[in-house]
Coordinates of C-alpha atoms in Angstrom, one line a residue:
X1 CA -22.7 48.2 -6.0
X2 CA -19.6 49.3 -3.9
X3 CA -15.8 48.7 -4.9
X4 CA -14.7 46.8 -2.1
X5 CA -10.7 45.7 -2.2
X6 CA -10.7 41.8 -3.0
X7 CA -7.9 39.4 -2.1
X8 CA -7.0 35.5 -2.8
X9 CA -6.6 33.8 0.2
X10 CA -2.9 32.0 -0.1
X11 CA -3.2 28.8 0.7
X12 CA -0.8 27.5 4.1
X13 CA -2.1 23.6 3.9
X14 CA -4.0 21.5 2.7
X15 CA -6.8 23.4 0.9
X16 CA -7.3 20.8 -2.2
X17 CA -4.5 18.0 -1.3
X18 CA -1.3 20.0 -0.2
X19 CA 1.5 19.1 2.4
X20 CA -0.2 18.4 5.3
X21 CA -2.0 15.3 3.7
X22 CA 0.9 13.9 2.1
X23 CA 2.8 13.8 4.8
X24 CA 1.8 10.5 6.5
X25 CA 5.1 8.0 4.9
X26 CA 4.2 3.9 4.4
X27 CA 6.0 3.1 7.4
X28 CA 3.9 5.3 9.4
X29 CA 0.5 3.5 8.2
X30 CA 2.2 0.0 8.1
X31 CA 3.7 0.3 11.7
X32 CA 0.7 -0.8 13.2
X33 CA 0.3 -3.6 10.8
X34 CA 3.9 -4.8 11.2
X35 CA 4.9 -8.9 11.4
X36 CA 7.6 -10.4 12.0
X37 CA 8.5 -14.0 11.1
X38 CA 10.1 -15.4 14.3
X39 CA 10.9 -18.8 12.9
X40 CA 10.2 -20.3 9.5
X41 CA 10.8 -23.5 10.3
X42 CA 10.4 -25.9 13.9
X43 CA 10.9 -29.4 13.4
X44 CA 8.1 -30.8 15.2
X45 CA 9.3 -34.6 15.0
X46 CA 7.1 -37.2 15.9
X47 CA 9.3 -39.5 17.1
X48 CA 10.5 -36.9 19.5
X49 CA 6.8 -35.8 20.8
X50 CA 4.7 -38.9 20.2
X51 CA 0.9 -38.6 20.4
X52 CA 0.4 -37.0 23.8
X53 CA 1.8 -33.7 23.0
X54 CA -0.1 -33.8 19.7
X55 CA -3.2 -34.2 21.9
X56 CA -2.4 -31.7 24.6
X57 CA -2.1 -29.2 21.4
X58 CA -4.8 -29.9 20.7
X59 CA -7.0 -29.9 23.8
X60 CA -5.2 -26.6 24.3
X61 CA -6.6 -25.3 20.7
X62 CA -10.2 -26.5 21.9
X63 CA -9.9 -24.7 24.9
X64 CA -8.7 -21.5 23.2
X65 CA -11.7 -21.7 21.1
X66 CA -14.3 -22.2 24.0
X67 CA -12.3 -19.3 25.2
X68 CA -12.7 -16.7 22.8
X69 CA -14.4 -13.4 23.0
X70 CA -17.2 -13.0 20.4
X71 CA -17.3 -9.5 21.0
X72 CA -17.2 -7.8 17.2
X73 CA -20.3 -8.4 15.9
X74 CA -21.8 -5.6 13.9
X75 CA -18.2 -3.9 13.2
X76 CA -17.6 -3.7 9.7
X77 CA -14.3 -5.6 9.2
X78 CA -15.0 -8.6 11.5
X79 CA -18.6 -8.7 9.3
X80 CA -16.7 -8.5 6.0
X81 CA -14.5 -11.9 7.0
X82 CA -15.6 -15.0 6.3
X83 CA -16.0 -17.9 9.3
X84 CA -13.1 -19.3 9.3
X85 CA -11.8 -15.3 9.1
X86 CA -13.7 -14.1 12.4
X87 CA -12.4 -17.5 14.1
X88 CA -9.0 -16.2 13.6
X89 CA -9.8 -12.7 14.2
X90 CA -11.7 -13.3 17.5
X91 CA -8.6 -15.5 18.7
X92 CA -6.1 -12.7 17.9
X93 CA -8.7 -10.1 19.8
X94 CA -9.0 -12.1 23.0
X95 CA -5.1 -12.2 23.3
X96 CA -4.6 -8.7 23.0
X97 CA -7.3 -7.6 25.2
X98 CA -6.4 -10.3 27.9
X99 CA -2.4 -9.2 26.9
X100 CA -1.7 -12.8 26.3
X101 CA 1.8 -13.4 25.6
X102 CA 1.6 -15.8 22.5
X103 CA -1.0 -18.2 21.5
X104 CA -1.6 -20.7 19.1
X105 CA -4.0 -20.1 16.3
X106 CA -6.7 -22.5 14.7
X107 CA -5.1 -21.8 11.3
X108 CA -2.0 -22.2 9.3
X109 CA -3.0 -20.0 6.5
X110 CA -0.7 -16.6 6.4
X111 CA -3.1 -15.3 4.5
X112 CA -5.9 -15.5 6.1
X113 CA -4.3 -14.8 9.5
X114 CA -2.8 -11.3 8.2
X115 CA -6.5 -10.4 6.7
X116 CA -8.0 -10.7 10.0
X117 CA -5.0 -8.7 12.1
X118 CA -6.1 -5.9 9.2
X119 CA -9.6 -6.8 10.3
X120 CA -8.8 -6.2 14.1
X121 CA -6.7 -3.0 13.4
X122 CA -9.6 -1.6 11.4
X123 CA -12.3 -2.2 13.8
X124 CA -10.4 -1.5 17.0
X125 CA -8.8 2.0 17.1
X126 CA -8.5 2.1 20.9
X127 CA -5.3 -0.4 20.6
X128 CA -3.1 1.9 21.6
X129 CA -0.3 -1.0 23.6
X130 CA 0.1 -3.0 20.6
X131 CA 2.2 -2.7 17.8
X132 CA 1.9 -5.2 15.1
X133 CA 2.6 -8.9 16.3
X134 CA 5.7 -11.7 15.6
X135 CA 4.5 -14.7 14.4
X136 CA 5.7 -18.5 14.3
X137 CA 5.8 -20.8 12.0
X138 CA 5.9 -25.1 12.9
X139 CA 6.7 -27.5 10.5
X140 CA 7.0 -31.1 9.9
X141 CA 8.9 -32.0 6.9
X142 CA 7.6 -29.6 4.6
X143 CA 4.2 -29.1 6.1
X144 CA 3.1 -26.1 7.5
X145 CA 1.4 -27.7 11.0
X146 CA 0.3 -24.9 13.1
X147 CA 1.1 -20.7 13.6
X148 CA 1.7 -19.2 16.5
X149 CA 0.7 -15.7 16.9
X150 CA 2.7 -12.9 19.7
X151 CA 1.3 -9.5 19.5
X152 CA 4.0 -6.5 20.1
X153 CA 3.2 -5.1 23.4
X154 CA 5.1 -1.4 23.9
X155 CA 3.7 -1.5 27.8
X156 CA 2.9 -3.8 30.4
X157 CA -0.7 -4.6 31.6
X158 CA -0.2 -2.0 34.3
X159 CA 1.1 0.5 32.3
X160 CA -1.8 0.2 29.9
X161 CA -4.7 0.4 32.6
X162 CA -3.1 3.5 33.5
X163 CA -3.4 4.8 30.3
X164 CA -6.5 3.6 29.7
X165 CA -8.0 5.5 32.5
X166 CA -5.8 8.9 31.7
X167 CA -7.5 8.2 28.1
X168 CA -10.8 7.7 29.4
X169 CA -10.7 10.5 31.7
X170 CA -9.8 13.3 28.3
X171 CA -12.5 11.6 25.9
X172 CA -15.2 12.0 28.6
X173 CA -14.4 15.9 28.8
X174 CA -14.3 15.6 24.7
X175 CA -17.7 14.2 24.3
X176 CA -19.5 16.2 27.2
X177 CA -20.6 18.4 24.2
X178 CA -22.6 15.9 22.7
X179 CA -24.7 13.0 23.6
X180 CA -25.5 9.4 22.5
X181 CA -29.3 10.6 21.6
X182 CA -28.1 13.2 19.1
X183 CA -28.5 12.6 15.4
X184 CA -26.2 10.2 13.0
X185 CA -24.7 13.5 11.4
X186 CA -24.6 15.6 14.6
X187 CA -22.4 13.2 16.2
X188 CA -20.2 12.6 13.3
X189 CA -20.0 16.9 13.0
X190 CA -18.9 16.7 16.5
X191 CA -16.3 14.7 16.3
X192 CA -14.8 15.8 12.9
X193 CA -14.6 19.6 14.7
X194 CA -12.7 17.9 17.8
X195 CA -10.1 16.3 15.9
X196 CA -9.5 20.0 13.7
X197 CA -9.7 22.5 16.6
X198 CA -7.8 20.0 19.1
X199 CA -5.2 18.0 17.7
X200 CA -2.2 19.4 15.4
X201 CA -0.9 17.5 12.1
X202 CA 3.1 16.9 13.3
X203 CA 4.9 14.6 10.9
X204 CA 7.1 13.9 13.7
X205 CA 4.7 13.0 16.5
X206 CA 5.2 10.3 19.3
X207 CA 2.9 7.9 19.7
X208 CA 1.2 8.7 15.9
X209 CA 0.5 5.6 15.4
X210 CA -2.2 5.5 18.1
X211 CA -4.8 7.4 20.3
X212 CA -2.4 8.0 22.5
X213 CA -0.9 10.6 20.2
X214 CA -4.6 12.5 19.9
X215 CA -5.8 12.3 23.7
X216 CA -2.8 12.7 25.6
X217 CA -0.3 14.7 23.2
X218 CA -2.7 16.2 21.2
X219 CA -0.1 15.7 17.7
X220 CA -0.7 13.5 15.7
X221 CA -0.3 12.0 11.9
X222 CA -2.5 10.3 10.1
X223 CA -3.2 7.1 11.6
X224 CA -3.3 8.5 14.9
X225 CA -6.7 10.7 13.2
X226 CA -8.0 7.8 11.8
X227 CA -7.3 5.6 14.8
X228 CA -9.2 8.9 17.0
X229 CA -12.1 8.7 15.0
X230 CA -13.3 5.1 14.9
X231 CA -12.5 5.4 18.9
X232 CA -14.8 8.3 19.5
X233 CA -17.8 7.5 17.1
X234 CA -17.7 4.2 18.7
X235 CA -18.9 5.9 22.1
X236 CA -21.4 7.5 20.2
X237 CA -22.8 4.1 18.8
X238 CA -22.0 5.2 15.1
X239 CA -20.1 2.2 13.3
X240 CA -16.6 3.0 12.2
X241 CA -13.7 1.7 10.5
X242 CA -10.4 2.6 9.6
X243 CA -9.5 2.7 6.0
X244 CA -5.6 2.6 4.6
X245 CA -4.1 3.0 1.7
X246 CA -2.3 6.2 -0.1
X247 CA -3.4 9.9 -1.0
X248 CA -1.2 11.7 -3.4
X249 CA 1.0 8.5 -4.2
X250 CA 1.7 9.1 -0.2
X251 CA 0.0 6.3 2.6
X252 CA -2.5 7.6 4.2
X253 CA -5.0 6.3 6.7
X254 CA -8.8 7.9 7.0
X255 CA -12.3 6.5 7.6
X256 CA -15.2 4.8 6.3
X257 CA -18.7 6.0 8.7
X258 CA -22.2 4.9 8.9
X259 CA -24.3 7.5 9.0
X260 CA -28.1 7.1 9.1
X261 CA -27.8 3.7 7.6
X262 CA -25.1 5.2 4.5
X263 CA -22.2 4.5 4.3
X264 CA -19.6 7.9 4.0
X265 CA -15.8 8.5 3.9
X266 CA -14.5 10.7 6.4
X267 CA -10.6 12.1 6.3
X268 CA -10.3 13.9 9.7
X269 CA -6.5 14.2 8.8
X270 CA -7.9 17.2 5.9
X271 CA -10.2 18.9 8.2
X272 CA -7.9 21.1 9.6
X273 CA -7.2 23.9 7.2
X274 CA -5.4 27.2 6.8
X275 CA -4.9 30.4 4.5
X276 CA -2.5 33.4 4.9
X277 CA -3.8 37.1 3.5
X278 CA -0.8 38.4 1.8
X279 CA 2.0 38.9 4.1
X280 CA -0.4 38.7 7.1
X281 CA -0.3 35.9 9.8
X282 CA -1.7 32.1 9.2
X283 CA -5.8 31.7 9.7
X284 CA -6.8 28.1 9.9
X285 CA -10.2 27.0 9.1
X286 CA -12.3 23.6 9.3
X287 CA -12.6 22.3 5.8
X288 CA -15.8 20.4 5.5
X289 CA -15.3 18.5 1.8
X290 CA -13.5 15.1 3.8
X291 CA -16.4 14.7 6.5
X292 CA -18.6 12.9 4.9
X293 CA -17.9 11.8 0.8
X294 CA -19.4 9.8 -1.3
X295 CA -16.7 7.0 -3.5
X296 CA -16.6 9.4 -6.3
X297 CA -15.5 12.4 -3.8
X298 CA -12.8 10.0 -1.6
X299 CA -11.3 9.0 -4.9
X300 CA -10.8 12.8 -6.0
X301 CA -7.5 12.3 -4.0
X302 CA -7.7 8.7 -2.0
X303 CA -7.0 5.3 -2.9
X304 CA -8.0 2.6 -0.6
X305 CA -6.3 -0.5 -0.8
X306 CA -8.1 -3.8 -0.8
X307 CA -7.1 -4.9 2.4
X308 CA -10.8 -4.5 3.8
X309 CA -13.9 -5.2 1.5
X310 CA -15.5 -1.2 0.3
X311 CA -18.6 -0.3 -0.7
X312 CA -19.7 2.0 -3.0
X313 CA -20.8 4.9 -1.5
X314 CA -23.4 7.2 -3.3
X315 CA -25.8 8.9 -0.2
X316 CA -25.3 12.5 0.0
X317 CA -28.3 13.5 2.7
X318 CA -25.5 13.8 5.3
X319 CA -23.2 15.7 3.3
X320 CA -22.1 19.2 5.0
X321 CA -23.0 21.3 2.1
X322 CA -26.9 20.0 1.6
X323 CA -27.5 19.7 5.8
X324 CA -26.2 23.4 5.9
X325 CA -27.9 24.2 3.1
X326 CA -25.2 26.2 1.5
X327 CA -24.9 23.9 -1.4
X328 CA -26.2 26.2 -4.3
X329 CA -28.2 24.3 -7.1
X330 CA -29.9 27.8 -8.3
X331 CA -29.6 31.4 -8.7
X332 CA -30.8 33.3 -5.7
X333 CA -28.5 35.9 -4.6
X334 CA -30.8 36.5 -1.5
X335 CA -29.9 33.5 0.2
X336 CA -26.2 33.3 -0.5
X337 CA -26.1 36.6 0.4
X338 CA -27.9 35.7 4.0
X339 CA -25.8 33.2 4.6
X340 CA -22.6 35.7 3.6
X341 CA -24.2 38.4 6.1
X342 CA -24.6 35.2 8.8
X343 CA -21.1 34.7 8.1
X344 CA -19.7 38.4 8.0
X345 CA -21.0 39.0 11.6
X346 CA -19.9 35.5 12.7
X347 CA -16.6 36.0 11.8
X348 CA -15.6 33.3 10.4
X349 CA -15.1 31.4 7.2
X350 CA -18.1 30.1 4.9
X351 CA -17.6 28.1 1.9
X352 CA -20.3 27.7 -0.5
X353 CA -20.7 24.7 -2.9
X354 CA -22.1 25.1 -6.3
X355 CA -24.1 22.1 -8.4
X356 CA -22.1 23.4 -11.2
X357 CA -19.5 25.6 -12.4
X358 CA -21.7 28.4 -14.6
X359 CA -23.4 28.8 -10.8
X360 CA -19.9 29.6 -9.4
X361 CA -18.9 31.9 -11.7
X362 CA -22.0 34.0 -11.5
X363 CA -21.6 34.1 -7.7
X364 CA -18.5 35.1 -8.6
X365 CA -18.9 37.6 -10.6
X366 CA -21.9 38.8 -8.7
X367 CA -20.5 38.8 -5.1
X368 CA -16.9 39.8 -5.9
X369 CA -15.9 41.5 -9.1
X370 CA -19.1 43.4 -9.1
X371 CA -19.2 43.7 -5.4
X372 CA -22.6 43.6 -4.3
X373 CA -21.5 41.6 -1.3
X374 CA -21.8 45.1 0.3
X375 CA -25.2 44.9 0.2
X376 CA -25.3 42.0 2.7
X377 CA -21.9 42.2 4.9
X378 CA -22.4 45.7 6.1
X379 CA -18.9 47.8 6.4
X380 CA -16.7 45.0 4.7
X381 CA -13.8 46.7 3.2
X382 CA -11.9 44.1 1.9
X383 CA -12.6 40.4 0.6
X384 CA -10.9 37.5 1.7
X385 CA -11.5 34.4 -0.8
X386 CA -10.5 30.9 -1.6
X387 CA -11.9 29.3 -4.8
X388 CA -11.7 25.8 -5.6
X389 CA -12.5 25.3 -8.7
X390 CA -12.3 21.1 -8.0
X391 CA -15.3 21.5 -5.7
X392 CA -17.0 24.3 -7.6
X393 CA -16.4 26.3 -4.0
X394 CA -15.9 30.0 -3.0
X395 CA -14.9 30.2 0.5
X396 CA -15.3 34.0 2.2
X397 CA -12.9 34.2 4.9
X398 CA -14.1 36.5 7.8
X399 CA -12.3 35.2 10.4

């Protein structure tokens, strides 16, 4: 045993649920959800139209349908609607894609037609020239007859190709590091790392409410993560879709990820992390606890809203700690102390996860009031730590 100096790690951001992930306020979530009521009511008389109108309307509804881009199937929100649902949802798609000005939809239910813009917004994080949409009411008397649905463009068709292909042009030079034949969990590593070593948390960002914000700006809120991470696991063929609700009493927007055929929350918005030794400057980590969590985890600090059908996630195979194999479910002070030594000449931070807390305390105990992390980190001095005592984690910081 050696007396080494040992030090708590002070905590900068967001180690359990600090400032950084409350910072994301309702309007920033609801932006891109936004509506507007144009109109609540249009006479539509019929003594003023007569039938032909009411049969152009609807050979033009016809035609819209034949029209219609089937293009979601598989994506978790469109799959959660019902038919009537992905009718409406496939109609609102088309416009935006085709930047269609206004059109008719084949509904007059309000409810029904906000589900599936939620749907769309979900499923689709690569939206990044729309914001929210007005919508129109038509009435005869006091009957609703038909909607009429106008997304929010903020550029022109132009403007957005050339964005598109500035876009296009960063997220190949992302994903160069990893490749469509890689695992389920590789992929999903990969891109969880991007979004914490690449993008900074800035309450104030432009663009946050989009990719935009992530790829071109690199700052970002919330949404913009969330929005950045169903856009890049889509390339990778991994199924995504973006979860909203609050964290902290806050909004908050992260990610619900199919991984190996399980289903996992992932809150790239807490994967960026950061401690301060005493007086010394800021050292940021990557905190692995949001990548990949099971309901029971996610709800430790999220609550989704019920916007978008959930499922109860309980698969822990791609879980950071067990596919690193530093999640500790027995006393062996070899192989912590291998993975501390891996660690120590690394430089860098390793956080290990115990099965329960009577394990953490004897690692504890063992490793740092008694010291015998000597013995495996030769020449350390002093020892930088975080413990979580939520997570049942020690984190050694060597960076």
């Amino acid at each position: 045993m050696k007396w080494i100096k040992c030090r708590a790690a002070g905590l900068l951001l967001v180690f359990l649920f600090g400032s950084m992930a409350s910072a994301c306020s309702m309007g920033d979530v609801g932006e891109l959800l936004q509506e507007r009521m144009e109109s609540e009511s249009v006479d539509t008389e019929e003594s003023k139209q007569g039938a032909e109108p009411q049969k152009a309307e609807t050979k033009q509804l016809e035609e819209q349908q034949a029209a219609r881009e089937q293009i979601s199937v598989g994506k978790y929100a469109y799959e959660h609607l019902g038919e009537e649902g992905k009718t409406i949802y496939d109609e609102m798609l088309t416009a935006i894609l085709n930047h269609e000005e206004k059109i008719k939809l084949s509904t007059t239910d309000l409810d029904l037609m906000r589900r599936a813009y939620t749907a769309v917004c979900g499923d689709y994080g690569g939206l990044f020239w729309v914001e929210g949409y007005v919508f129109t009411r038509y009435t005869k008397g006091d009957e609703l007859v038909s909607l009429e649905f106008a997304p929010k463009y903020t550029m022109t068709k132009e403007e957005r190709r050339i964005m598109q292909v500035q876009i296009d042009d960063i997220v190949a030079v992302w994903l160069a590091g990893i490749s469509i034949n890689d695992t389920d969990y590789d992929k999903a590593k990969y891109v969880y790392e991007l979004l914490a070593l690449n993008t900074e948390y800035v309450k104030d960002a432009t663009d946050s409410q989009n990719i935009i914000s992530v790829f071109v700006k690199r700052q970002t809120v919330c949404q913009g993560y969330a929005c950045a991470v169903q856009y890049l696991l889509e390339q990778l063929g991994i199924q995504s879709v973006i979860v909203s609700g609050t964290a902290l009493g806050d909004a908050h927007a992260w990610n619900l990820v199919k991984l190996d055929g399980e289903y996992y929350y992932m809150d790239a918005t807490w994967g960026n992390n950061g401690y301060q030794n005493g007086q010394g400057p800021e050292k940021t980590f990557i905190d692995y606890n949001y990548m990949a969590m099971t309901t029971e985890e996610m709800q430790m600090g999220h609550v989704p809203d019920s916007n978008i059908e959930l499922p109860e996630c309980t698969a822990v195979m791609d879980n950071y700690f067990i596919r690193e194999g530093i999640y500790i479910e027995e006393w062996d002070p070899e192989r912590m102390g291998a993975i501390l030594s891996w660690a120590w000449e690394q430089g860098r931070v390793v956080t290990l996860r115990f099965s329960d807390e009577i394990l953490k305390k004897q690692a504890f105990r063992y490793f740092i009031d008694d010291g015998y992390i000597a013995d495996y980190c030769d020449g350390i001095t002093q020892i930088n730590y975080i413990e979580d005592n939520l997570w049942k984690e020690i984190s050694f910081c060597f960076n």
